[in-house]
């Protein structure tokens, strides 16, 4: 049986550490504040945004909520972001994605002040990460590094294979693992013989977006398996990109879904909000 990496427990630890830090900041008269913008009525986005606001409340971060209608014009959203950029009482700005189709996401991300970019999506944040400079790191990849470190899993010198090259997970994940001295391979839809490449991995990070696709045949004996996927099955249960039962036969450690990577994303968002005060 593999060691089960408990994202719920580790995220709670991080949130409790941040709570202490925020109360210390409060004593110095500093009150961290996150502005959360939600455009439209995507039900999943509403759930995510509510969870982010609840986490803020728990830690003691003030959250400002902006809920705009589905037909909001790009210029209106830009105007709001620019107003929040100028507002010194706001430390972090988060625009929940996806945005309605009339709004260019890249343009909005670029409008956010890089010093308030708590999602780590701004090209300046991504650039800083890739050349090892200070800046915000995208929350899910940062959370995965915390999962590994806080589970005492060595990264230095390990073969790390990442499946998926998205801007939010795969690409920043590769940069972070390089920073942690892993040897990194990034796989995607054009990769030849995915299985063979995955079988080299000491640490296999799966963000492929296909339900339970990665089974034991992709996993080297003793590998650490990190599952970034989240899908709902016909019976209502959640599952990931990894076939948990099957991969568990070979993995030495594995993240469950739910309760693995998922809770870490919000914990690291909160971490970035506190860091925003320092930046
Ligand atoms: N939509 C899904 N995940 C995220 C995230 O981490 N940040 C934002 N802003 N939108 C998202």
GROMACS .gro file of C-alpha atoms in nm, residues 13-205:
model
  193
   13UNK     CA    1  -0.138   2.325   0.831
   14UNK     CA    2  -0.047   2.597   0.580
   15UNK     CA    3  -0.368   2.789   0.647
   16UNK     CA    4  -0.305   2.774   1.022
   17UNK     CA    5   0.051   2.904   0.974
   18UNK     CA    6  -0.086   3.188   0.763
   19UNK     CA    7  -0.350   3.267   1.022
   20UNK     CA    8  -0.074   3.328   1.279
   21UNK     CA    9   0.119   3.543   1.031
   22UNK     CA   10  -0.187   3.752   0.947
   23UNK     CA   11  -0.263   3.814   1.313
   24UNK     CA   12   0.095   3.939   1.354
   25UNK     CA   13   0.052   4.167   1.052
   26UNK     CA   14  -0.274   4.294   1.201
   27UNK     CA   15  -0.085   4.394   1.517
   28UNK     CA   16   0.140   4.609   1.299
   29UNK     CA   17  -0.171   4.770   1.151
   30UNK     CA   18  -0.144   4.577   0.824
   31UNK     CA   19  -0.468   4.417   0.701
   32UNK     CA   20  -0.418   4.195   0.393
   33UNK     CA   21  -0.698   4.231   0.141
   34UNK     CA   22  -0.789   4.022  -0.164
   35UNK     CA   23  -1.027   4.144  -0.436
   36UNK     CA   24  -1.210   3.858  -0.607
   37UNK     CA   25  -1.383   3.922  -0.939
   38UNK     CA   26  -1.634   3.679  -1.083
   39UNK     CA   27  -1.795   3.741  -1.422
   40UNK     CA   28  -2.105   3.548  -1.524
   41UNK     CA   29  -2.289   3.258  -1.366
   42UNK     CA   30  -2.074   2.948  -1.417
   43UNK     CA   31  -2.182   2.729  -1.120
   44UNK     CA   32  -1.836   2.572  -1.072
   45UNK     CA   33  -1.673   2.918  -1.064
   46UNK     CA   34  -1.924   3.027  -0.798
   47UNK     CA   35  -1.825   2.729  -0.582
   48UNK     CA   36  -1.451   2.800  -0.627
   49UNK     CA   37  -1.492   3.169  -0.550
   50UNK     CA   38  -1.698   3.098  -0.239
   51UNK     CA   39  -1.431   2.857  -0.115
   52UNK     CA   40  -1.165   3.124  -0.171
   53UNK     CA   41  -1.367   3.379   0.024
   54UNK     CA   42  -1.422   3.129   0.308
   55UNK     CA   43  -1.047   3.061   0.326
   56UNK     CA   44  -0.982   3.436   0.346
   57UNK     CA   45  -1.227   3.465   0.631
   58UNK     CA   46  -1.064   3.174   0.818
   59UNK     CA   47  -0.716   3.323   0.789
   60UNK     CA   48  -0.822   3.680   0.859
   61UNK     CA   49  -0.768   3.818   0.510
   62UNK     CA   50  -1.028   4.074   0.410
   63UNK     CA   51  -1.200   3.982   0.084
   64UNK     CA   52  -1.378   4.218  -0.151
   65UNK     CA   53  -1.623   4.052  -0.384
   66UNK     CA   54  -1.719   4.177  -0.732
   67UNK     CA   55  -1.984   3.978  -0.916
   68UNK     CA   56  -2.041   4.106  -1.268
   69UNK     CA   57  -2.308   3.993  -1.518
   70UNK     CA   58  -2.237   3.747  -1.801
   71UNK     CA   59  -2.265   4.025  -2.064
   72UNK     CA   60  -1.999   4.247  -1.901
   73UNK     CA   61  -1.788   4.424  -2.163
   74UNK     CA   62  -1.412   4.378  -2.170
   75UNK     CA   63  -1.358   4.752  -2.115
   76UNK     CA   64  -1.575   4.744  -1.802
   77UNK     CA   65  -1.370   4.463  -1.651
   78UNK     CA   66  -1.044   4.639  -1.743
   79UNK     CA   67  -1.173   4.954  -1.576
   80UNK     CA   68  -1.248   4.763  -1.253
   81UNK     CA   69  -0.907   4.591  -1.252
   82UNK     CA   70  -0.733   4.926  -1.309
   83UNK     CA   71  -0.928   5.080  -1.022
   84UNK     CA   72  -0.819   4.793  -0.792
   85UNK     CA   73  -0.458   4.824  -0.917
   86UNK     CA   74  -0.456   5.183  -0.790
   87UNK     CA   75  -0.626   5.104  -0.459
   88UNK     CA   76  -0.350   5.079  -0.194
   89UNK     CA   77  -0.580   4.895   0.048
   90UNK     CA   78  -0.602   4.601  -0.200
   91UNK     CA   79  -0.301   4.364  -0.194
   92UNK     CA   80  -0.420   4.093  -0.429
   93UNK     CA   81  -0.649   4.077  -0.732
   94UNK     CA   82  -0.802   3.753  -0.855
   95UNK     CA   83  -1.016   3.732  -1.169
   96UNK     CA   84  -1.182   3.391  -1.172
   97UNK     CA   85  -1.137   3.203  -1.502
   98UNK     CA   86  -1.288   3.111  -1.743
   99UNK     CA   87  -1.427   3.446  -1.854
  100UNK     CA   88  -1.723   3.489  -2.093
  101UNK     CA   89  -1.620   3.468  -2.458
  102UNK     CA   90  -1.645   3.842  -2.534
  103UNK     CA   91  -1.357   3.901  -2.290
  104UNK     CA   92  -0.994   3.829  -2.383
  105UNK     CA   93  -0.847   3.646  -2.080
  106UNK     CA   94  -0.486   3.724  -2.172
  107UNK     CA   95  -0.565   4.093  -2.190
  108UNK     CA   96  -0.727   4.088  -1.846
  109UNK     CA   97  -0.438   3.892  -1.691
  110UNK     CA   98  -0.193   4.146  -1.836
  111UNK     CA   99  -0.397   4.432  -1.689
  112UNK     CA  100  -0.352   4.306  -1.331
  113UNK     CA  101  -0.065   4.481  -1.151
  114UNK     CA  102   0.210   4.211  -1.133
  115UNK     CA  103   0.261   4.301  -0.765
  116UNK     CA  104  -0.104   4.205  -0.699
  117UNK     CA  105  -0.106   3.898  -0.926
  118UNK     CA  106  -0.183   3.638  -0.657
  119UNK     CA  107  -0.273   3.377  -0.921
  120UNK     CA  108   0.076   3.404  -1.070
  121UNK     CA  109  -0.067   3.418  -1.423
  122UNK     CA  110   0.081   3.754  -1.535
  123UNK     CA  111   0.360   3.719  -1.796
  124UNK     CA  112   0.592   3.900  -1.554
  125UNK     CA  113   0.522   3.640  -1.281
  126UNK     CA  114   0.573   3.355  -1.526
  127UNK     CA  115   0.894   3.515  -1.657
  128UNK     CA  116   1.029   3.571  -1.305
  129UNK     CA  117   0.966   3.207  -1.219
  130UNK     CA  118   1.141   3.085  -1.532
  131UNK     CA  119   1.459   3.283  -1.457
  132UNK     CA  120   1.453   3.215  -1.082
  133UNK     CA  121   1.357   3.564  -0.969
  134UNK     CA  122   1.112   3.667  -0.697
  135UNK     CA  123   0.745   3.674  -0.789
  136UNK     CA  124   0.414   3.498  -0.753
  137UNK     CA  125   0.402   3.129  -0.839
  138UNK     CA  126   0.087   2.973  -0.986
  139UNK     CA  127  -0.101   2.815  -0.694
  140UNK     CA  128  -0.151   2.453  -0.803
  141UNK     CA  129   0.216   2.387  -0.895
  142UNK     CA  130   0.332   2.568  -0.579
  143UNK     CA  131   0.091   2.351  -0.380
  144UNK     CA  132   0.234   2.034  -0.533
  145UNK     CA  133   0.587   2.129  -0.425
  146UNK     CA  134   0.453   2.184  -0.071
  147UNK     CA  135   0.280   1.843  -0.078
  148UNK     CA  136   0.609   1.676  -0.171
  149UNK     CA  137   0.826   1.870   0.076
  150UNK     CA  138   0.588   1.836   0.368
  151UNK     CA  139   0.562   1.461   0.299
  152UNK     CA  140   0.944   1.440   0.315
  153UNK     CA  141   0.971   1.335  -0.049
  154UNK     CA  142   1.309   1.430  -0.197
  155UNK     CA  143   1.294   1.620  -0.527
  156UNK     CA  144   1.665   1.697  -0.576
  157UNK     CA  145   1.814   1.484  -0.855
  158UNK     CA  146   1.491   1.294  -0.919
  159UNK     CA  147   1.343   1.217  -1.261
  160UNK     CA  148   1.019   1.411  -1.280
  161UNK     CA  149   0.772   1.354  -1.562
  162UNK     CA  150   0.485   1.601  -1.602
  163UNK     CA  151   0.192   1.513  -1.827
  164UNK     CA  152   0.032   1.834  -1.957
  165UNK     CA  153   0.178   2.167  -2.073
  166UNK     CA  154  -0.091   2.417  -1.970
  167UNK     CA  155   0.004   2.769  -1.867
  168UNK     CA  156  -0.160   2.719  -1.527
  169UNK     CA  157  -0.015   2.380  -1.431
  170UNK     CA  158   0.227   2.202  -1.666
  171UNK     CA  159   0.459   2.487  -1.765
  172UNK     CA  160   0.499   2.650  -1.420
  173UNK     CA  161   0.526   2.301  -1.267
  174UNK     CA  162   0.823   2.225  -1.492
  175UNK     CA  163   0.994   2.551  -1.389
  176UNK     CA  164   0.939   2.480  -1.019
  177UNK     CA  165   1.072   2.126  -1.042
  178UNK     CA  166   1.382   2.255  -1.224
  179UNK     CA  167   1.425   2.507  -0.942
  180UNK     CA  168   1.406   2.212  -0.699
  181UNK     CA  169   1.687   2.040  -0.894
  182UNK     CA  170   1.478   1.765  -1.053
  183UNK     CA  171   1.544   1.638  -1.405
  184UNK     CA  172   1.223   1.733  -1.582
  185UNK     CA  173   1.037   1.596  -1.883
  186UNK     CA  174   0.711   1.754  -2.000
  187UNK     CA  175   0.474   1.534  -2.201
  188UNK     CA  176   0.175   1.642  -2.411
  189UNK     CA  177  -0.057   1.525  -2.686
  190UNK     CA  178   0.229   1.491  -2.939
  191UNK     CA  179   0.456   1.287  -2.710
  192UNK     CA  180   0.560   0.959  -2.869
  193UNK     CA  181   0.524   0.657  -2.641
  194UNK     CA  182   0.387   0.836  -2.334
  195UNK     CA  183   0.392   0.513  -2.135
  196UNK     CA  184   0.762   0.459  -2.189
  197UNK     CA  185   0.842   0.817  -2.081
  198UNK     CA  186   0.618   0.793  -1.771
  199UNK     CA  187   0.792   0.472  -1.668
  200UNK     CA  188   1.114   0.671  -1.620
  201UNK     CA  189   0.953   0.893  -1.356
  202UNK     CA  190   1.049   0.892  -0.989
  203UNK     CA  191   0.784   1.164  -0.955
  204UNK     CA  192   0.493   1.151  -1.200
  205UNK     CA  193   0.270   1.460  -1.210
   0.00000   0.00000   0.00000
